[in-house]
Short mmCIF file of C-alpha atoms in Angstrom, two decimals:
data_model
loop_
_atom_site.label_atom_id
_atom_site.label_comp_id
_atom_site.label_asym_id
_atom_site.label_seq_id
_atom_site.Cartn_x
_atom_site.Cartn_y
_atom_site.Cartn_z
CA MET H 1 151.79 77.73 138.50
CA ASP H 2 152.38 80.54 140.83
CA LEU H 3 149.30 81.32 142.94
CA GLY H 4 150.88 84.26 144.76
CA ALA H 5 151.64 84.77 148.36
CA GLY H 6 149.01 83.72 150.76
CA ALA H 7 146.83 82.08 148.14
CA VAL H 8 145.18 78.73 148.82
CA PRO H 9 144.85 76.30 145.88
CA ASN H 10 141.62 74.65 144.97
CA ARG H 11 141.34 71.15 146.19
CA ALA H 12 138.86 68.33 146.52
CA TYR H 13 136.47 68.44 149.38
CA ASP H 14 137.67 66.28 152.30
CA PRO H 15 135.04 65.88 155.12
CA SER H 16 137.69 64.64 157.46
CA SER H 17 139.82 67.77 156.98
CA PRO H 18 139.03 70.61 159.38
CA VAL H 19 138.44 74.01 157.81
CA SER H 20 140.05 76.95 159.49
CA SER H 21 137.95 80.02 160.05
CA ARG H 22 141.11 82.16 160.16
CA THR H 23 141.87 82.04 156.52
CA THR H 24 142.71 85.44 155.14
CA GLY H 25 143.70 86.84 151.81
CA SER H 26 142.36 85.25 148.69
CA ILE H 27 138.92 83.83 148.57
CA VAL H 28 138.77 80.12 149.26
CA SER H 29 136.46 78.14 146.94
CA TYR H 30 135.59 74.50 147.27
CA PRO H 31 133.94 72.36 144.60
CA ALA H 32 130.75 70.47 145.17
CA PRO H 33 131.02 67.36 147.32
CA LEU H 34 132.03 64.33 145.31
CA LEU H 35 129.68 61.33 145.30
CA SER H 36 131.13 57.88 145.32
CA ASP H 37 130.22 55.34 142.72
CA ASN H 38 128.16 53.44 145.32
CA ALA H 39 126.11 56.48 146.44
CA MET H 40 122.45 56.43 145.52
CA PRO H 41 120.62 59.59 144.40
CA PRO H 42 117.83 60.67 146.73
CA SER H 43 114.41 59.27 145.85
CA VAL H 44 110.96 60.64 146.48
CA MET H 45 108.43 58.28 148.14
CA ALA H 46 105.17 58.28 146.32
CA SER H 47 102.24 58.34 148.77
CA SER H 48 99.69 55.52 148.35
CA PRO H 49 96.22 56.58 147.50
CA THR H 50 93.73 56.67 150.40
CA SER H 51 90.72 54.53 149.91
CA VAL H 52 87.31 56.06 151.00
CA ALA H 53 84.27 53.85 151.43
CA PRO H 54 81.41 54.80 149.17
CA PHE H 55 78.32 56.49 150.68
CA GLN H 56 75.75 53.89 151.53
CA GLY H 57 72.98 56.05 152.94
CA LEU H 58 72.16 57.35 156.43
CA LYS H 59 72.53 54.98 159.30
CA SER H 60 69.59 54.08 161.52
CA THR H 61 69.31 55.90 164.86
CA ALA H 62 68.13 52.81 166.62
CA GLY H 63 71.62 52.28 168.08
CA LEU H 64 71.92 55.77 169.47
CA ARG H 65 71.51 56.35 173.18
CA PHE H 66 68.67 58.80 173.11
CA SER H 67 66.50 56.61 170.99
CA ARG H 68 66.54 53.83 173.55
CA ARG H 69 64.99 56.04 176.22
CA SER H 70 61.62 54.75 177.07
CA THR H 71 58.55 57.07 177.12
CA ALA H 72 57.80 55.91 180.73
CA SER H 73 60.94 57.62 181.94
CA GLY H 74 59.34 61.06 181.32
CA PHE H 75 61.66 63.90 182.22
CA ARG H 76 63.70 62.00 184.85
CA ASN H 77 66.85 62.24 182.76
CA VAL H 78 66.42 65.91 182.01
CA SER H 79 68.16 68.29 184.49
CA ASN H 80 65.25 70.78 184.48
CA GLY H 81 62.50 68.27 183.97
CA GLY H 82 60.44 69.57 186.90
CA ARG H 83 60.35 73.01 185.44
CA ILE H 84 59.46 71.81 181.96
CA ARG H 85 56.23 70.36 183.28
CA CYS H 86 55.27 73.89 184.53
CA MET H 87 56.13 75.66 181.37
CA GLN H 88 53.65 77.02 178.87
CA VAL H 89 54.04 78.83 175.60
CA TRP H 90 52.24 82.14 175.88
CA PRO H 91 49.90 82.88 172.88
CA VAL H 92 50.97 86.09 171.13
CA GLU H 93 48.27 86.50 168.52
CA GLY H 94 45.54 88.84 169.80
CA ASN H 95 46.88 88.88 173.26
CA LYS H 96 48.87 92.03 173.69
CA LYS H 97 50.14 92.91 177.14
CA PHE H 98 50.72 96.17 178.95
CA GLU H 99 53.49 96.62 181.44
CA THR H 100 52.99 95.55 185.07
CA LEU H 101 50.02 93.30 186.02
CA SER H 102 48.84 92.90 182.42
CA TYR H 103 49.24 89.04 182.65
CA LEU H 104 46.71 88.95 185.50
CA PRO H 105 42.89 89.15 185.28
CA PRO H 106 41.50 92.69 185.36
CA LEU H 107 41.80 94.35 188.76
CA THR H 108 38.78 94.56 190.92
CA THR H 109 37.90 97.80 192.73
CA GLU H 110 39.40 96.32 195.92
CA GLY H 111 42.52 95.20 194.13
CA PHE H 112 42.94 98.62 192.43
CA LEU H 113 42.70 100.40 195.78
CA LYS H 114 45.37 98.14 197.27
CA GLN H 115 47.75 98.90 194.46
CA ILE H 116 47.26 102.62 194.95
CA GLU H 117 47.77 102.22 198.72
CA TYR H 118 51.12 100.51 198.05
CA LEU H 119 52.00 103.25 195.67
CA ILE H 120 51.25 105.92 198.30
CA ARG H 121 53.08 104.01 201.04
CA SER H 122 56.15 104.05 198.79
CA ASN H 123 56.02 107.85 198.65
CA TRP H 124 55.26 107.88 194.94
CA VAL H 125 53.05 110.43 193.32
CA PRO H 126 49.96 109.00 191.52
CA CYS H 127 49.44 110.08 187.93
CA LEU H 128 46.82 109.19 185.32
CA GLU H 129 47.60 108.99 181.59
CA PHE H 130 45.43 107.97 178.60
CA SER H 131 45.96 107.05 175.01
CA LYS H 132 43.68 106.25 172.06
CA ILE H 133 46.08 103.65 170.65
CA GLY H 134 47.72 102.29 173.74
CA PHE H 135 50.60 100.62 171.94
CA VAL H 136 54.04 101.67 170.65
CA TYR H 137 54.23 101.93 166.88
CA ARG H 138 56.39 103.49 164.15
CA GLU H 139 54.91 106.20 162.02
CA ASN H 140 57.03 109.39 162.14
CA SER H 141 60.44 107.75 162.00
CA THR H 142 62.22 104.40 161.56
CA SER H 143 65.36 105.47 163.44
CA PRO H 144 66.72 102.87 165.91
CA GLY H 145 65.31 103.30 169.34
CA TYR H 146 62.46 105.62 168.21
CA TYR H 147 58.87 104.59 168.80
CA ASP H 148 55.62 106.54 168.71
CA GLY H 149 53.11 106.01 171.48
CA ARG H 150 55.56 105.65 174.37
CA TYR H 151 54.36 108.94 175.91
CA TRP H 152 50.67 109.20 176.76
CA THR H 153 48.63 112.30 177.50
CA MET H 154 48.43 113.09 181.25
CA TRP H 155 45.04 113.48 182.86
CA LYS H 156 45.04 116.82 184.70
CA LEU H 157 48.17 117.14 186.91
CA PRO H 158 50.15 114.71 189.07
CA MET H 159 48.31 114.15 192.36
CA PHE H 160 50.98 115.58 194.67
CA GLY H 161 50.21 115.13 198.36
CA CYS H 162 47.60 112.43 197.72
CA THR H 163 47.15 110.18 200.80
CA ASP H 164 43.79 108.56 199.97
CA ALA H 165 43.50 105.79 197.39
CA THR H 166 39.83 106.63 196.71
CA GLN H 167 40.85 110.01 195.41
CA VAL H 168 42.67 108.24 192.53
CA LEU H 169 39.73 105.90 191.95
CA LYS H 170 37.50 109.04 191.60
CA GLU H 171 39.90 110.58 189.01
CA LEU H 172 39.94 107.24 187.10
CA GLU H 173 36.10 107.19 186.88
CA GLU H 174 36.12 110.78 185.58
CA ALA H 175 38.77 109.90 182.95
CA LYS H 176 36.69 106.94 181.79
CA LYS H 177 33.69 109.10 181.25
CA ALA H 178 35.64 111.78 179.39
CA TYR H 179 37.55 109.25 177.21
CA PRO H 180 35.72 106.01 177.09
CA GLY H 181 37.47 104.83 173.98
CA SER H 182 41.06 105.32 175.39
CA TYR H 183 43.37 103.18 177.52
CA ILE H 184 44.04 104.64 180.95
CA ARG H 185 47.07 103.78 183.07
CA ILE H 186 48.19 104.64 186.60
CA ILE H 187 51.82 105.72 187.14
CA GLY H 188 53.78 106.02 190.33
CA PHE H 189 56.24 108.81 190.07
CA ASP H 190 59.23 109.38 192.46
CA ASN H 191 59.63 113.13 192.61
CA VAL H 192 62.95 112.84 194.49
CA ARG H 193 64.76 110.64 192.06
CA GLN H 194 62.74 112.00 189.09
CA VAL H 195 61.86 108.61 187.75
CA GLN H 196 58.79 106.47 187.07
CA CYS H 197 58.70 103.59 189.44
CA VAL H 198 55.48 101.74 188.63
CA SER H 199 52.91 101.71 185.78
CA PHE H 200 49.86 99.53 185.12
CA ILE H 201 46.73 99.57 183.01
CA ALA H 202 43.58 100.65 185.02
CA TYR H 203 41.13 100.65 182.08
CA LYS H 204 40.75 99.24 178.57
CA PRO H 205 38.17 100.50 176.07
CA PRO H 206 35.40 98.09 175.07
CA GLY H 207 36.56 95.60 172.45
CA ALA H 208 40.20 96.15 173.26
CA GLU H 209 42.59 93.14 172.90
#
């Protein structure tokens, strides 16, 4: 059979025979590799089923480390044990707080004058504000960041040039007489930086929380 010039005849695959990559001309095709009579077909290993112990209930915690700690040890094994002894959960029901100094007992007249003197020494302008409600709330809008009651009504004008704390005390007494059912707070305003630097409640109406 004439295969033509340059043709390569089909032949059995011989692993020991090198195959030249320089073959040109007709396409060279090789049959599938021949298996010997002794060759074994590939086999798939079946995985053995994994045995899981049945659930027998929750184990006792008696063997755990934390349960063996004696009550006599107290907080010795806690890193912040000393601070835990000093901690107290603050009651929130019927115990609303107002800004600076609200966690302390009501200021005495002497304590109030000292706060105003500090405010004046800091070159802040004393201001008095009052509000019937005294708390922030939502009534006109539920938009994020919007609260009613953040801005109170100012009593007269800011006390620019005030150098005597008793002048502020006198204005506070007048505001209490004019609005006995309102909250009154003192603000220290920095007229250079245009910011409020301090604020505290100076008067609460009778029966206020």
